[in-house]
Amino acid sequence: MTRQDTIDGARRYELPTYPRLDIVAVRGEGARIVDADGTAYLDFYGGHAVALLGHSPGRVVEAIARQARELLFYSNVLHTPARAAAAERLARLSPWEDAQVFFSNSGAEANEAALRVARKATGRLKVAAFTGSFHGRTLGAAAACGLGEYRAAAAPLVDPADAYVFGNFNDVDGLRALVTEECAAVLVEPIQSMGGVHSMTAEFAGALRSRCDATGALLLFDEVQTAPARTGHWFCGERWDVAPDLITTAKGVAAGFPAGVLLAAGSVAATVGAGDLGSTFGGGPVACAAIDACLAELEEIDGPARAQAIEERVRTALGEAPGVDEIRGHGALLGVRLLGDGPAFAKRLREERHVLVGGCPGDTGVLRLLPPLNITDTELEQGLEAIRSLL
Ligand SMILES: Cc1ncc(COP(=O)(O)O)c(C=O)c1O
């Protein structure tokens, strides 16, 4: 299939749900993605925050291939060594001694599972969430999106509209009215990524924990984009010394293989019984082999330390650069807020310097940088120099 056939075929046969760039990705080489025409792009977008270890990382690809040869799939009705290993490693890296996990296939599904667990554990219906948030596109997850266009796209909602209540992100004083004894959960991204790369303040994190303790609502961190390791900690709460009750993650957790995870503190896990959650493919052996290999590699390279080093380098290179308003976020999830037009800058960066960056629907002036944690120093410098050259 020629390059043009690929583009034409997608237009002809796929529903037009995605605005697409004119790039035909045929190969990944570490931090680079290669177009069918041979152009290599330095990828600071990471395939939508997924390529935590770059493209086609060897250890994960080997684990996937090995597992696929041994056993491609069996459902959750049987035990598999791959699932047991992935669950053990996730639980060990989690903030709790007594964590238990549930495997799904995506971030939205993990959030749906978390909301169901919270409802069952508390016997309550309401979910408190925040303006600027994004939690996925399934009906329940979309209903909890504070970025209004995603919530509107799912309307009419399955739950009563007042089952979801919204407060302002980082508004400590607003928590008393928002989080009540009717709330099953407070669903929050520790760093709002799509919303513009806004990090929770330490004060807000502490206040969330206190308000949840006071009302019995469960604190649910949506770490689909932030965990594992991306922000300089295995899980974000470590930054503020706050442990939530539930964590969801996906995207980078299997380094590019589709997988989602719900992690629950022991006290919440104890409320879950047979049949409460389920998924045919979630927890499949290949996905779990990918998760285990990804986490093993992150442990070996000290992923959180790598993320911190990347942040330091980016802040040094761009923090004082002309045309940069501010740099937000942590680790390898950073938002560079420009004084000028973000999408126009990203287009020039792509076309003139062959560097890909993400945008933010919640703040179009922001370039989202999501480089892989194992990016080489040279590649990181090349990307930063390319950005600087166009400022
Ligand atoms: C914070 C957050 N939560 C949930 C999701 C949904 O994940 P998925 O697309 O895997 O369903 C995303 C995806 O961008 C996300 O960024």
Short mmCIF file of N, CA and C in Angstrom, two decimals, residues 217-342:
data_model
loop_
_atom_site.label_atom_id
_atom_site.label_comp_id
_atom_site.label_asym_id
_atom_site.label_seq_id
_atom_site.Cartn_x
_atom_site.Cartn_y
_atom_site.Cartn_z
N ALA A 217 -16.31 9.95 51.41
CA ALA A 217 -16.15 9.80 49.95
C ALA A 217 -14.78 9.19 49.67
N LEU A 218 -14.68 8.38 48.63
CA LEU A 218 -13.38 7.79 48.29
C LEU A 218 -12.62 8.72 47.36
N LEU A 219 -11.33 8.83 47.61
CA LEU A 219 -10.49 9.70 46.77
C LEU A 219 -9.91 8.87 45.63
N LEU A 220 -10.27 9.22 44.42
CA LEU A 220 -9.87 8.46 43.23
C LEU A 220 -8.98 9.33 42.35
N PHE A 221 -7.72 8.95 42.25
CA PHE A 221 -6.78 9.66 41.38
C PHE A 221 -6.79 9.01 40.00
N ASP A 222 -7.15 9.79 38.99
CA ASP A 222 -7.04 9.34 37.61
C ASP A 222 -5.60 9.59 37.17
N GLU A 223 -4.81 8.51 37.17
CA GLU A 223 -3.39 8.60 36.79
C GLU A 223 -3.16 7.92 35.44
N VAL A 224 -4.18 7.98 34.61
CA VAL A 224 -4.09 7.35 33.29
C VAL A 224 -2.90 7.92 32.52
N GLN A 225 -2.66 9.20 32.71
CA GLN A 225 -1.55 9.83 31.98
C GLN A 225 -0.30 9.99 32.85
N THR A 226 -0.49 10.11 34.16
CA THR A 226 0.62 10.50 35.03
C THR A 226 1.43 9.32 35.58
N ALA A 227 0.83 8.12 35.62
CA ALA A 227 1.53 6.96 36.19
C ALA A 227 1.70 5.89 35.12
N PRO A 228 2.70 5.04 35.29
CA PRO A 228 3.71 5.03 36.34
C PRO A 228 4.92 5.91 35.98
N ALA A 229 5.48 6.53 36.98
CA ALA A 229 6.82 7.17 36.91
C ALA A 229 6.90 8.48 36.14
N ARG A 230 5.91 8.75 35.28
CA ARG A 230 6.08 9.86 34.34
C ARG A 230 6.34 11.20 35.02
N THR A 231 5.75 11.42 36.18
CA THR A 231 5.87 12.76 36.77
C THR A 231 7.00 12.87 37.79
N GLY A 232 7.83 11.84 37.85
CA GLY A 232 8.95 11.89 38.79
C GLY A 232 8.69 11.07 40.05
N HIS A 233 7.54 10.44 40.12
CA HIS A 233 7.20 9.51 41.21
C HIS A 233 6.45 8.34 40.58
N TRP A 234 6.48 7.20 41.24
CA TRP A 234 5.75 6.06 40.66
C TRP A 234 4.28 6.43 40.50
N PHE A 235 3.72 7.01 41.57
CA PHE A 235 2.35 7.52 41.53
C PHE A 235 2.39 8.92 42.12
N CYS A 236 1.53 9.79 41.59
CA CYS A 236 1.64 11.23 41.85
C CYS A 236 1.48 11.63 43.31
N GLY A 237 0.62 10.92 44.03
CA GLY A 237 0.35 11.31 45.42
C GLY A 237 1.61 11.38 46.27
N GLU A 238 2.64 10.59 45.85
CA GLU A 238 3.90 10.60 46.62
C GLU A 238 4.47 12.01 46.71
N ARG A 239 4.24 12.81 45.69
CA ARG A 239 4.77 14.17 45.67
C ARG A 239 4.26 14.99 46.84
N TRP A 240 3.00 14.74 47.22
CA TRP A 240 2.38 15.54 48.28
C TRP A 240 2.17 14.71 49.55
N ASP A 241 2.69 13.46 49.51
CA ASP A 241 2.51 12.58 50.65
C ASP A 241 1.02 12.33 50.93
N VAL A 242 0.28 12.17 49.87
CA VAL A 242 -1.16 11.91 50.00
C VAL A 242 -1.46 10.60 49.28
N ALA A 243 -2.05 9.66 50.00
CA ALA A 243 -2.46 8.41 49.36
C ALA A 243 -3.96 8.46 49.10
N PRO A 244 -4.37 8.30 47.83
CA PRO A 244 -5.81 8.22 47.57
C PRO A 244 -6.33 6.84 47.99
N ASP A 245 -7.59 6.55 47.70
CA ASP A 245 -8.14 5.23 48.00
C ASP A 245 -8.13 4.34 46.76
N LEU A 246 -8.19 4.98 45.61
CA LEU A 246 -8.22 4.25 44.34
C LEU A 246 -7.35 5.01 43.34
N ILE A 247 -6.67 4.27 42.48
CA ILE A 247 -5.88 4.88 41.40
C ILE A 247 -6.21 4.14 40.10
N THR A 248 -6.38 4.90 39.04
CA THR A 248 -6.49 4.26 37.73
C THR A 248 -5.27 4.66 36.90
N THR A 249 -4.82 3.73 36.08
CA THR A 249 -3.75 4.07 35.14
C THR A 249 -3.95 3.28 33.85
N ALA A 250 -3.28 3.73 32.79
CA ALA A 250 -3.37 3.05 31.48
C ALA A 250 -2.19 3.56 30.64
N LYS A 251 -2.45 4.04 29.44
CA LYS A 251 -1.45 4.65 28.56
C LYS A 251 -0.06 3.99 28.66
N GLY A 252 0.86 4.59 29.44
CA GLY A 252 2.23 4.09 29.45
C GLY A 252 2.43 2.81 30.24
N VAL A 253 1.43 2.33 30.94
CA VAL A 253 1.66 1.23 31.90
C VAL A 253 2.12 -0.04 31.20
N ALA A 254 1.75 -0.22 29.93
CA ALA A 254 2.22 -1.38 29.18
C ALA A 254 3.07 -0.92 28.00
N ALA A 255 3.54 0.32 28.05
CA ALA A 255 4.50 0.87 27.07
C ALA A 255 3.99 0.84 25.64
N GLY A 256 2.69 0.77 25.44
CA GLY A 256 2.16 0.80 24.09
C GLY A 256 1.20 -0.33 23.78
N PHE A 257 1.20 -1.35 24.61
CA PHE A 257 0.20 -2.41 24.44
C PHE A 257 -1.06 -1.95 25.18
N PRO A 258 -2.26 -2.17 24.63
CA PRO A 258 -3.48 -1.68 25.29
C PRO A 258 -3.70 -2.35 26.64
N ALA A 259 -3.79 -1.53 27.69
CA ALA A 259 -4.04 -2.06 29.03
C ALA A 259 -4.48 -0.94 29.95
N GLY A 260 -5.36 -1.25 30.86
CA GLY A 260 -5.76 -0.31 31.90
C GLY A 260 -5.71 -1.03 33.24
N VAL A 261 -5.53 -0.26 34.29
CA VAL A 261 -5.40 -0.87 35.62
C VAL A 261 -6.16 -0.03 36.64
N LEU A 262 -6.89 -0.70 37.50
CA LEU A 262 -7.45 -0.07 38.69
C LEU A 262 -6.70 -0.64 39.89
N LEU A 263 -6.15 0.25 40.71
CA LEU A 263 -5.49 -0.18 41.95
C LEU A 263 -6.33 0.30 43.12
N ALA A 264 -6.55 -0.58 44.08
CA ALA A 264 -7.38 -0.22 45.23
C ALA A 264 -6.62 -0.47 46.52
N ALA A 265 -6.77 0.45 47.46
CA ALA A 265 -6.23 0.22 48.81
C ALA A 265 -6.99 -0.95 49.42
N GLY A 266 -6.34 -1.66 50.33
CA GLY A 266 -6.93 -2.87 50.91
C GLY A 266 -8.32 -2.65 51.47
N SER A 267 -8.53 -1.51 52.14
CA SER A 267 -9.83 -1.27 52.77
C SER A 267 -10.95 -1.21 51.73
N VAL A 268 -10.65 -0.69 50.54
CA VAL A 268 -11.67 -0.62 49.47
C VAL A 268 -11.75 -1.98 48.78
N ALA A 269 -10.59 -2.58 48.55
CA ALA A 269 -10.56 -3.89 47.88
C ALA A 269 -11.42 -4.90 48.63
N ALA A 270 -11.48 -4.75 49.94
CA ALA A 270 -12.24 -5.71 50.76
C ALA A 270 -13.74 -5.65 50.47
N THR A 271 -14.20 -4.58 49.83
CA THR A 271 -15.64 -4.46 49.54
C THR A 271 -16.00 -5.08 48.19
N VAL A 272 -15.00 -5.50 47.43
CA VAL A 272 -15.24 -6.02 46.08
C VAL A 272 -15.41 -7.54 46.12
N GLY A 273 -16.44 -8.00 45.44
CA GLY A 273 -16.69 -9.45 45.42
C GLY A 273 -16.78 -9.99 44.00
N ALA A 274 -16.92 -11.30 43.90
CA ALA A 274 -17.00 -11.95 42.58
C ALA A 274 -18.17 -11.37 41.80
N GLY A 275 -17.91 -11.04 40.54
CA GLY A 275 -18.96 -10.53 39.66
C GLY A 275 -19.12 -9.02 39.70
N ASP A 276 -18.47 -8.34 40.64
CA ASP A 276 -18.63 -6.88 40.70
C ASP A 276 -18.03 -6.20 39.47
N LEU A 277 -16.93 -6.73 38.99
CA LEU A 277 -16.26 -6.19 37.80
C LEU A 277 -15.89 -7.36 36.90
N GLY A 278 -15.66 -7.08 35.66
CA GLY A 278 -15.20 -8.15 34.77
C GLY A 278 -14.81 -7.60 33.42
N SER A 279 -14.00 -8.36 32.70
CA SER A 279 -13.58 -7.97 31.36
C SER A 279 -13.04 -9.22 30.68
N THR A 280 -13.42 -9.44 29.43
CA THR A 280 -12.87 -10.61 28.73
C THR A 280 -11.37 -10.44 28.52
N PHE A 281 -10.99 -9.33 27.92
CA PHE A 281 -9.58 -9.18 27.54
C PHE A 281 -8.71 -8.56 28.63
N GLY A 282 -9.32 -7.79 29.54
CA GLY A 282 -8.53 -7.17 30.60
C GLY A 282 -7.78 -8.24 31.38
N GLY A 283 -6.48 -8.02 31.63
CA GLY A 283 -5.71 -9.01 32.36
C GLY A 283 -5.24 -10.17 31.51
N GLY A 284 -5.38 -10.03 30.19
CA GLY A 284 -4.90 -11.09 29.29
C GLY A 284 -3.40 -11.25 29.42
N PRO A 285 -2.90 -12.45 29.09
CA PRO A 285 -1.46 -12.72 29.33
C PRO A 285 -0.52 -11.80 28.58
N VAL A 286 -0.84 -11.43 27.36
CA VAL A 286 0.10 -10.59 26.60
C VAL A 286 0.14 -9.18 27.21
N ALA A 287 -1.03 -8.64 27.51
CA ALA A 287 -1.07 -7.31 28.15
C ALA A 287 -0.30 -7.32 29.46
N CYS A 288 -0.48 -8.38 30.24
CA CYS A 288 0.19 -8.43 31.54
C CYS A 288 1.70 -8.63 31.39
N ALA A 289 2.10 -9.41 30.38
CA ALA A 289 3.54 -9.55 30.13
C ALA A 289 4.13 -8.19 29.77
N ALA A 290 3.37 -7.39 29.00
CA ALA A 290 3.85 -6.06 28.62
C ALA A 290 3.93 -5.14 29.85
N ILE A 291 2.93 -5.21 30.71
CA ILE A 291 2.95 -4.38 31.93
C ILE A 291 4.16 -4.75 32.78
N ASP A 292 4.35 -6.05 32.99
CA ASP A 292 5.45 -6.49 33.87
C ASP A 292 6.81 -6.08 33.30
N ALA A 293 6.96 -6.24 31.99
CA ALA A 293 8.24 -5.87 31.36
C ALA A 293 8.46 -4.36 31.41
N CYS A 294 7.40 -3.61 31.19
CA CYS A 294 7.51 -2.14 31.22
C CYS A 294 7.93 -1.68 32.62
N LEU A 295 7.26 -2.22 33.63
CA LEU A 295 7.59 -1.80 35.00
C LEU A 295 8.99 -2.27 35.40
N ALA A 296 9.37 -3.45 34.95
CA ALA A 296 10.72 -3.95 35.26
C ALA A 296 11.77 -3.02 34.68
N GLU A 297 11.54 -2.59 33.45
CA GLU A 297 12.48 -1.68 32.80
C GLU A 297 12.51 -0.33 33.52
N LEU A 298 11.34 0.16 33.90
CA LEU A 298 11.29 1.44 34.62
C LEU A 298 12.03 1.34 35.95
N GLU A 299 11.90 0.19 36.60
CA GLU A 299 12.62 0.01 37.87
C GLU A 299 14.12 0.01 37.62
N GLU A 300 14.51 -0.67 36.55
CA GLU A 300 15.94 -0.79 36.25
C GLU A 300 16.58 0.56 35.90
N ILE A 301 15.86 1.37 35.13
CA ILE A 301 16.46 2.66 34.74
C ILE A 301 16.13 3.76 35.75
N ASP A 302 15.42 3.42 36.80
CA ASP A 302 14.91 4.40 37.77
C ASP A 302 14.09 5.47 37.06
N GLY A 303 12.96 5.03 36.54
CA GLY A 303 12.07 5.89 35.76
C GLY A 303 11.75 7.22 36.45
N PRO A 304 11.39 7.20 37.75
CA PRO A 304 11.07 8.48 38.39
C PRO A 304 12.24 9.45 38.37
N ALA A 305 13.45 8.96 38.59
CA ALA A 305 14.62 9.84 38.57
C ALA A 305 14.86 10.38 37.16
N ARG A 306 14.65 9.52 36.16
CA ARG A 306 14.81 9.96 34.77
C ARG A 306 13.82 11.09 34.46
N ALA A 307 12.59 10.92 34.95
CA ALA A 307 11.56 11.94 34.69
C ALA A 307 11.96 13.27 35.34
N GLN A 308 12.50 13.19 36.54
CA GLN A 308 12.93 14.43 37.22
C GLN A 308 14.05 15.11 36.46
N ALA A 309 14.97 14.29 35.94
CA ALA A 309 16.10 14.87 35.19
C ALA A 309 15.61 15.54 33.90
N ILE A 310 14.62 14.93 33.26
CA ILE A 310 14.06 15.52 32.03
C ILE A 310 13.43 16.87 32.35
N GLU A 311 12.67 16.92 33.44
CA GLU A 311 12.03 18.19 33.81
C GLU A 311 13.09 19.29 34.04
N GLU A 312 14.13 18.92 34.75
CA GLU A 312 15.17 19.91 35.05
C GLU A 312 15.77 20.46 33.76
N ARG A 313 16.04 19.55 32.84
CA ARG A 313 16.67 19.94 31.57
C ARG A 313 15.74 20.86 30.76
N VAL A 314 14.44 20.48 30.72
CA VAL A 314 13.48 21.29 29.95
C VAL A 314 13.34 22.67 30.58
N ARG A 315 13.25 22.71 31.90
CA ARG A 315 13.08 24.01 32.57
C ARG A 315 14.32 24.89 32.35
N THR A 316 15.48 24.28 32.40
CA THR A 316 16.71 25.05 32.17
C THR A 316 16.74 25.59 30.74
N ALA A 317 16.36 24.75 29.79
CA ALA A 317 16.48 25.15 28.38
C ALA A 317 15.41 26.15 27.97
N LEU A 318 14.19 26.00 28.51
CA LEU A 318 13.09 26.82 27.99
C LEU A 318 12.49 27.79 29.00
N GLY A 319 12.83 27.62 30.27
CA GLY A 319 12.19 28.41 31.33
C GLY A 319 12.31 29.91 31.11
N GLU A 320 13.48 30.35 30.67
CA GLU A 320 13.72 31.79 30.50
C GLU A 320 13.69 32.20 29.03
N ALA A 321 13.31 31.27 28.17
CA ALA A 321 13.38 31.57 26.73
C ALA A 321 12.34 32.62 26.34
N PRO A 322 12.70 33.50 25.40
CA PRO A 322 11.72 34.50 24.94
C PRO A 322 10.56 33.78 24.26
N GLY A 323 9.36 34.27 24.49
CA GLY A 323 8.19 33.62 23.86
C GLY A 323 7.56 32.57 24.74
N VAL A 324 8.24 32.22 25.86
CA VAL A 324 7.65 31.24 26.78
C VAL A 324 7.07 31.98 27.98
N ASP A 325 5.80 31.78 28.23
CA ASP A 325 5.12 32.43 29.34
C ASP A 325 5.44 31.71 30.64
N GLU A 326 5.20 30.38 30.65
CA GLU A 326 5.57 29.59 31.83
C GLU A 326 5.66 28.12 31.45
N ILE A 327 6.28 27.35 32.34
CA ILE A 327 6.33 25.90 32.16
C ILE A 327 5.60 25.28 33.33
N ARG A 328 4.63 24.42 33.01
CA ARG A 328 3.82 23.81 34.07
C ARG A 328 4.00 22.30 34.05
N GLY A 329 3.59 21.66 35.15
CA GLY A 329 3.62 20.20 35.23
C GLY A 329 4.87 19.70 35.90
N HIS A 330 5.05 18.39 35.86
CA HIS A 330 6.17 17.75 36.54
C HIS A 330 6.75 16.64 35.68
N GLY A 331 8.03 16.38 35.88
CA GLY A 331 8.69 15.23 35.24
C GLY A 331 8.60 15.33 33.72
N ALA A 332 8.16 14.23 33.11
CA ALA A 332 8.03 14.19 31.66
C ALA A 332 6.58 14.39 31.24
N LEU A 333 5.86 15.20 31.98
CA LEU A 333 4.54 15.69 31.58
C LEU A 333 4.55 17.19 31.83
N LEU A 334 4.99 17.91 30.80
CA LEU A 334 5.20 19.35 30.96
C LEU A 334 4.41 20.14 29.92
N GLY A 335 3.89 21.27 30.35
CA GLY A 335 3.18 22.17 29.45
C GLY A 335 4.00 23.44 29.30
N VAL A 336 4.40 23.71 28.07
CA VAL A 336 5.14 24.95 27.80
C VAL A 336 4.12 25.96 27.27
N ARG A 337 3.79 26.93 28.12
CA ARG A 337 2.79 27.92 27.69
C ARG A 337 3.50 29.02 26.91
N LEU A 338 3.06 29.18 25.67
CA LEU A 338 3.68 30.18 24.80
C LEU A 338 2.94 31.50 24.92
N LEU A 339 3.64 32.56 24.57
CA LEU A 339 2.97 33.86 24.49
C LEU A 339 2.19 33.94 23.17
N GLY A 340 2.61 33.16 22.17
CA GLY A 340 1.94 33.17 20.86
C GLY A 340 0.99 31.98 20.69
N ASP A 341 0.72 31.68 19.42
CA ASP A 341 -0.28 30.68 19.04
C ASP A 341 0.32 29.26 19.12
N GLY A 342 -0.22 28.42 20.00
CA GLY A 342 0.31 27.07 20.21
C GLY A 342 0.22 26.18 18.98
#
